[in-house]
Short mmCIF file of C-alpha atoms in Angstrom, two decimals:
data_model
loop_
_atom_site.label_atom_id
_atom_site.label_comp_id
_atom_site.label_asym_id
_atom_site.label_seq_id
_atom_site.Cartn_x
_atom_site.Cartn_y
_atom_site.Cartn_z
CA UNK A 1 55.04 141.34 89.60
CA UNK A 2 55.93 137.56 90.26
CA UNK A 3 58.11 138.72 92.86
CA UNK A 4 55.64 140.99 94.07
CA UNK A 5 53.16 138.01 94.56
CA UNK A 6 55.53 135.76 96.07
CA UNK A 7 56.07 138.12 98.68
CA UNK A 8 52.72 139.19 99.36
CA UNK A 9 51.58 135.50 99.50
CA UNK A 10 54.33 134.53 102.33
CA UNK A 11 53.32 137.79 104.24
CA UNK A 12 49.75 136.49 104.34
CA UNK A 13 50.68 133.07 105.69
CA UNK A 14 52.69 134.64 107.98
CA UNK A 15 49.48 136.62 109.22
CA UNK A 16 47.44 133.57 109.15
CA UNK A 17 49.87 131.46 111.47
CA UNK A 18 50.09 134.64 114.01
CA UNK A 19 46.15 134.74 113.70
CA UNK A 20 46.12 131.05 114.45
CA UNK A 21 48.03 131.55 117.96
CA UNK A 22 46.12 133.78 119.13
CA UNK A 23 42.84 132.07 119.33
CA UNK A 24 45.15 128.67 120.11
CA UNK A 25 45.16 127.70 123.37
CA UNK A 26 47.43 128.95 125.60
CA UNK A 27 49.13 125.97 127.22
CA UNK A 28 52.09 124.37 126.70
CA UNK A 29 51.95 121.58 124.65
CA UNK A 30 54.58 119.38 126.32
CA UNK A 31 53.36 119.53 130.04
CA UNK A 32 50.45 121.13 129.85
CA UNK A 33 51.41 124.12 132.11
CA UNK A 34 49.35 127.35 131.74
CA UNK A 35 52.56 128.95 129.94
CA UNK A 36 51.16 131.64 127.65
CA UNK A 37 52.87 129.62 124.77
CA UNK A 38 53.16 126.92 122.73
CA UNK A 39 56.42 125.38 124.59
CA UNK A 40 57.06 126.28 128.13
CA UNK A 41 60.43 127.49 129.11
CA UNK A 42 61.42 124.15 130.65
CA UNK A 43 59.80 122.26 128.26
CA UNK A 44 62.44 123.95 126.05
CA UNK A 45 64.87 123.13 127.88
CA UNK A 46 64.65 119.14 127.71
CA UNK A 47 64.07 120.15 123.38
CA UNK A 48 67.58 122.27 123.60
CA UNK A 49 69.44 119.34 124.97
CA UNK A 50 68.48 117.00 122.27
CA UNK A 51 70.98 116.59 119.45
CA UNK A 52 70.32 114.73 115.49
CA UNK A 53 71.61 111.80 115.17
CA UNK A 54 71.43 108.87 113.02
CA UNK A 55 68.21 106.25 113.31
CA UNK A 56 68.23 102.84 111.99
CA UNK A 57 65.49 100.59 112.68
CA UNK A 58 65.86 97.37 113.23
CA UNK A 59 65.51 95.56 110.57
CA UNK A 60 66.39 98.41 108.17
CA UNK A 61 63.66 97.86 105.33
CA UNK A 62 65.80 97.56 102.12
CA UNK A 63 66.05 100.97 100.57
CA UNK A 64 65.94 103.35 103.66
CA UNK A 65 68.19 106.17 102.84
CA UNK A 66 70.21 107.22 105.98
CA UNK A 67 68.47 108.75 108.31
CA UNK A 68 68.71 111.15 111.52
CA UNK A 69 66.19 112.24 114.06
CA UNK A 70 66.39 115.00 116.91
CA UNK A 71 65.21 112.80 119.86
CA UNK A 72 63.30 109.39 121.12
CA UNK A 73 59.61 109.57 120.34
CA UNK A 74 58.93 109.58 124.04
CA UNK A 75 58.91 111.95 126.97
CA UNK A 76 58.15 116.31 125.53
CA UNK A 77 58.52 115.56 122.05
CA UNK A 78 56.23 112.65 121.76
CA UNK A 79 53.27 115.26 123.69
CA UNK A 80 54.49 117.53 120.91
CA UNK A 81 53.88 115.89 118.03
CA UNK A 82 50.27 114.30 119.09
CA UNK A 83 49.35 117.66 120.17
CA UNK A 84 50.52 119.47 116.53
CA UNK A 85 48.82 116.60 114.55
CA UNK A 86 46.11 114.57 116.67
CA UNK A 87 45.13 118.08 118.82
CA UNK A 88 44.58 120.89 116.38
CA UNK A 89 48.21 122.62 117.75
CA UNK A 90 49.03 124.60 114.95
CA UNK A 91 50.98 126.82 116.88
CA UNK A 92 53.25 123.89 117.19
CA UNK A 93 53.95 124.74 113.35
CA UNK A 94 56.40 126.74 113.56
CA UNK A 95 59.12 125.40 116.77
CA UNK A 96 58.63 122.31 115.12
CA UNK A 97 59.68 123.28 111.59
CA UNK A 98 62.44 124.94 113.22
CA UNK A 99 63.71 121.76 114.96
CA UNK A 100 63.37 119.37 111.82
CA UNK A 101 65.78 122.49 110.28
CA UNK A 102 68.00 121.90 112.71
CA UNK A 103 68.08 117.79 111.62
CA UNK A 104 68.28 118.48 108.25
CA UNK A 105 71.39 120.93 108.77
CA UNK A 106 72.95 118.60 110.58
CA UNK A 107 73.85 116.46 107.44
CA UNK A 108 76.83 117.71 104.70
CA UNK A 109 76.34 121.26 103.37
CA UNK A 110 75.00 122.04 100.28
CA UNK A 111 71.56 123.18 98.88
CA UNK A 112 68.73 121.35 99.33
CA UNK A 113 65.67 120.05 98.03
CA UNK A 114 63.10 118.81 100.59
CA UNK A 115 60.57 116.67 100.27
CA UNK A 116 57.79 115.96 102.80
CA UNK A 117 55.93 112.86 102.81
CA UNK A 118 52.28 113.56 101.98
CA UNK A 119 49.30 113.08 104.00
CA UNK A 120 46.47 111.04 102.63
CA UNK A 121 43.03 113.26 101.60
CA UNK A 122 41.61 111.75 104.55
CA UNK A 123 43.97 113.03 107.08
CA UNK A 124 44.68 116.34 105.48
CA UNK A 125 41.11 116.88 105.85
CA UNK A 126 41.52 115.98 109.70
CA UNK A 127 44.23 118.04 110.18
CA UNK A 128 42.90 121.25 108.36
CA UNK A 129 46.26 120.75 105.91
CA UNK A 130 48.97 118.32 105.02
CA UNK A 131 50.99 118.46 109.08
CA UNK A 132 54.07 117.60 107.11
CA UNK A 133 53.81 120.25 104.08
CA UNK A 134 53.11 122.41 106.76
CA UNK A 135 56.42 121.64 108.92
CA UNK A 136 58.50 121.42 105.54
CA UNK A 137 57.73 125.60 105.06
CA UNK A 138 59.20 126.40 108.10
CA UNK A 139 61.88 124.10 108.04
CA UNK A 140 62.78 126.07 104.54
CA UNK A 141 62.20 128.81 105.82
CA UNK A 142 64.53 128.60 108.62
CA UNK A 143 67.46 127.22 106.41
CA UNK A 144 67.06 129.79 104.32
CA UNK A 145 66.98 132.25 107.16
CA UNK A 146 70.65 130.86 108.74
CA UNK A 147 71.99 130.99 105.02
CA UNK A 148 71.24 127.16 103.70
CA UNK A 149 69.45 127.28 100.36
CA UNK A 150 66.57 124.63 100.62
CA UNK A 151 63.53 124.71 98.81
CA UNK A 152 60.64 122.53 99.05
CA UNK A 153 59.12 119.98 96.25
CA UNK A 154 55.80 117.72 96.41
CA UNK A 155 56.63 114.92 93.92
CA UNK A 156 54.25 112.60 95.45
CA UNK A 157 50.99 112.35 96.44
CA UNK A 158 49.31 109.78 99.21
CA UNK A 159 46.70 107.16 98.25
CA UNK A 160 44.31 106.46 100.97
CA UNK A 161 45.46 103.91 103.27
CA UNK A 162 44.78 103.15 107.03
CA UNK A 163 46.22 105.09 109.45
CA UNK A 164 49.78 103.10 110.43
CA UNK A 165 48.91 103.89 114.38
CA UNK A 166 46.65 100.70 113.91
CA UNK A 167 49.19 98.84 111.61
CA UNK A 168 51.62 96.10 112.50
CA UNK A 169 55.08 96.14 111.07
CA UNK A 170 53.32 93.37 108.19
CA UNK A 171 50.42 95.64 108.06
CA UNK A 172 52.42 98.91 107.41
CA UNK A 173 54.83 97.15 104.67
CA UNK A 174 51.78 96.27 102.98
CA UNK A 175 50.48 99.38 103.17
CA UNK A 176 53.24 101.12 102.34
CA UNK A 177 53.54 99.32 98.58
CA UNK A 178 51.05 101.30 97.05
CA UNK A 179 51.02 104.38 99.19
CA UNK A 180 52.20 106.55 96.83
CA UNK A 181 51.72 108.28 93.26
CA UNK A 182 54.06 110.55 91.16
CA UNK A 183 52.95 114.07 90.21
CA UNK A 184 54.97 114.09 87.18
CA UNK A 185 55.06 117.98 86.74
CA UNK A 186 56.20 118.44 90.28
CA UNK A 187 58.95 115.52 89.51
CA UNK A 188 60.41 117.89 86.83
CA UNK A 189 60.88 120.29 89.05
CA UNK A 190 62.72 118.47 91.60
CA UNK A 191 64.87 116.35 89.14
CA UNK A 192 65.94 120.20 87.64
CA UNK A 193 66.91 120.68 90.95
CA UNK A 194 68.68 117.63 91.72
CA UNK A 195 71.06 118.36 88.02
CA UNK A 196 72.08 121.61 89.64
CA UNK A 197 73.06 120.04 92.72
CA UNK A 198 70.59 119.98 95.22
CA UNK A 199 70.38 116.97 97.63
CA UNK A 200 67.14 115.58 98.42
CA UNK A 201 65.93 115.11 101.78
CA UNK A 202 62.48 113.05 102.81
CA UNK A 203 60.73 114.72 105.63
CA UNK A 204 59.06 112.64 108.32
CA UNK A 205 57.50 113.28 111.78
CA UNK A 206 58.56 109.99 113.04
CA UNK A 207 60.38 106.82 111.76
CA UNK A 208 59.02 103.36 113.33
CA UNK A 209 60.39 100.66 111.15
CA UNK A 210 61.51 103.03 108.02
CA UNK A 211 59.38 101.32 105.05
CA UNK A 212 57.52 104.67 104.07
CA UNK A 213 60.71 106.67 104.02
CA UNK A 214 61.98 103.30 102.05
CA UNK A 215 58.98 103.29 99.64
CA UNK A 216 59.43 107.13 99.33
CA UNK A 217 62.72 106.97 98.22
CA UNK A 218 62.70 103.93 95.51
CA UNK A 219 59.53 105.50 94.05
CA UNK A 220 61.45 109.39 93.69
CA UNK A 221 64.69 106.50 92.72
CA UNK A 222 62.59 105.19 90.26
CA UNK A 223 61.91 108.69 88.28
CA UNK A 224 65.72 109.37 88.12
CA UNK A 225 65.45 111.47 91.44
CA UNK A 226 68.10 110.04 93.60
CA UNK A 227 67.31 110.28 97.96
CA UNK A 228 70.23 111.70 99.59
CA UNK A 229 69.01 111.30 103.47
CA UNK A 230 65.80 111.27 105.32
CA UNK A 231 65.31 114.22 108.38
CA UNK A 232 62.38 113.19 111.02
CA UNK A 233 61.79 114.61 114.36
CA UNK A 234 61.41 111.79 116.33
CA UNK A 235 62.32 107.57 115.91
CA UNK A 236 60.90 104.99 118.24
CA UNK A 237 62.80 102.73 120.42
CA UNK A 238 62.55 100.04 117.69
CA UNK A 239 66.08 100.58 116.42
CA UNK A 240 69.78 100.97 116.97
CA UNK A 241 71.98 103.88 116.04
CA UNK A 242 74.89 104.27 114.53
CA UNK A 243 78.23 106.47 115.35
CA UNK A 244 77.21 109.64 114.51
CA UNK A 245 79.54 110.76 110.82
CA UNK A 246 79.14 114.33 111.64
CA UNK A 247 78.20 116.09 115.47
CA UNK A 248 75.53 118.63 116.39
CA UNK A 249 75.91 122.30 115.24
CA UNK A 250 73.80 125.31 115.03
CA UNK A 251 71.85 125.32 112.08
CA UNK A 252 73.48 127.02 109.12
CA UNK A 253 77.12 126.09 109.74
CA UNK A 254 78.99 123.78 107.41
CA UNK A 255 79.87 120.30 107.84
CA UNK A 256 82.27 117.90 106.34
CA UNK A 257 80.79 116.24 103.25
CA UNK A 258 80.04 112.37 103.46
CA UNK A 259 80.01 110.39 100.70
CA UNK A 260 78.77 107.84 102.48
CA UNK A 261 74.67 106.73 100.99
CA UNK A 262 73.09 103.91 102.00
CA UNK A 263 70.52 102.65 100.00
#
């Protein structure tokens, strides 16, 4: 009957999000052409040539697990992401999910347990639902559709706070000190997975100077749930990257396992 449920409740989502494009509007998102879809075929195009690869900011906040993003916040995906959370683009849901999949693959094989950084009340409310939650589902859902176990956990919940668009880098470390509180049943889920093996991986839109995914992981650190890597879409061009430990693949193939963990 469980079973049952489960199933039944993804089918419904599934009919919700197809429900959702329909009435969404029907240009692209990227360049605004009257495509008929969320991406346009040559907006596609610039996404397919992207690659993950490892952000740093500069300075690294202490703390910041490694991290890797698909592309500069600039350009297609930067018109992506304001259009999925700032323009009501839920039809964005589902490409988008399925390129944060493809950052989170990137790293060493294994199963995984990812975990989305919450949206306040505030902007959940704005939204109509947490953007990242939202993203981490299909991300999931595409691993697990190419053959990589990932599941996803909410340990944490977000205290208000102001939005960081209007934050300096003093103003969003400040911020970023309280932001979050532990939901202790979720926690027990997540550290059950982590003694079986999983590795967790934060879940991020964007990375601008890397103190939430910092404050994310020493407050998960600080419940015995160690932060294997972070996975965001896009970083700004405030930071310098790294030689990339392992190269672009389609999602779902293995990769040589690092042992390398910052942080």
């Amino acid at each position: 009957m469980v079973g049952w449920f489960a199933g039944a409740g993804a089918t419904l989502r599934d009919a919700a999000a197809a429900l959702a494009d329909l009435v969404l509007p029907g240009s692209c998102a990227g360049c605004a052409a009257d495509s008929g879809t969320p991406i346009c075929p040559g907006c596609a195009g610039v996404l397919s040539a992207t690659a993950p690869h490892p952000a740093t900011p500069t300075p690294a906040p202490a703390g910041m697990p490694p991290c890797a993003a698909l592309a500069d916040y600039d350009g297609v995906v930067r018109e992506l992401l304001l259009g999925y959370k700032e323009r009501g683009r839920h039809d964005l849901a589902r490409p988008l999910g399925g390129l944060l999949a493809t950052v989170v693959a990137a790293g060493p094989a294994g199963p995984l347990a990812l975990v989305p950084v919450p949206d306040t009340a505030r902007a959940a409310r704005q939204r109509y639902g947490d953007h990242m939650a939202r993203l981490a589902g299909y991300a999931a859902r595409a691993l697990h559709d190419a053959g990589v176990p990932a599941a996803v956990f909410r340990p944490l919940s977000a205290a208000p706070r102001p939005d960081s668009a209007t934050l300096d880098t003093a103003g969003r470390a400040r911020s970023a000190v309280d932001a979050f509180r532990v939901r202790r049943s979720a926690v027990d889920a997540l550290q059950r997975a982590t003694a079986a093996g999983a590795q967790v991986v934060i879940l991020d839109d964007i990375v601008t100077t890397g103190v939430t995914l910092a404050t994310v992981a020493r407050q998960l650190g600080a419940v015995g749930v160690p932060v294997d890597r972070a996975a965001v879409l896009a970083a700004t061009r405030r930071r310098v990257f790294c030689a990339d430990p392992y190269p672009p693949r389609p999602v779902g193939e293995s990769a040589p396992h690092s042992h390398s963990n910052e942080g």
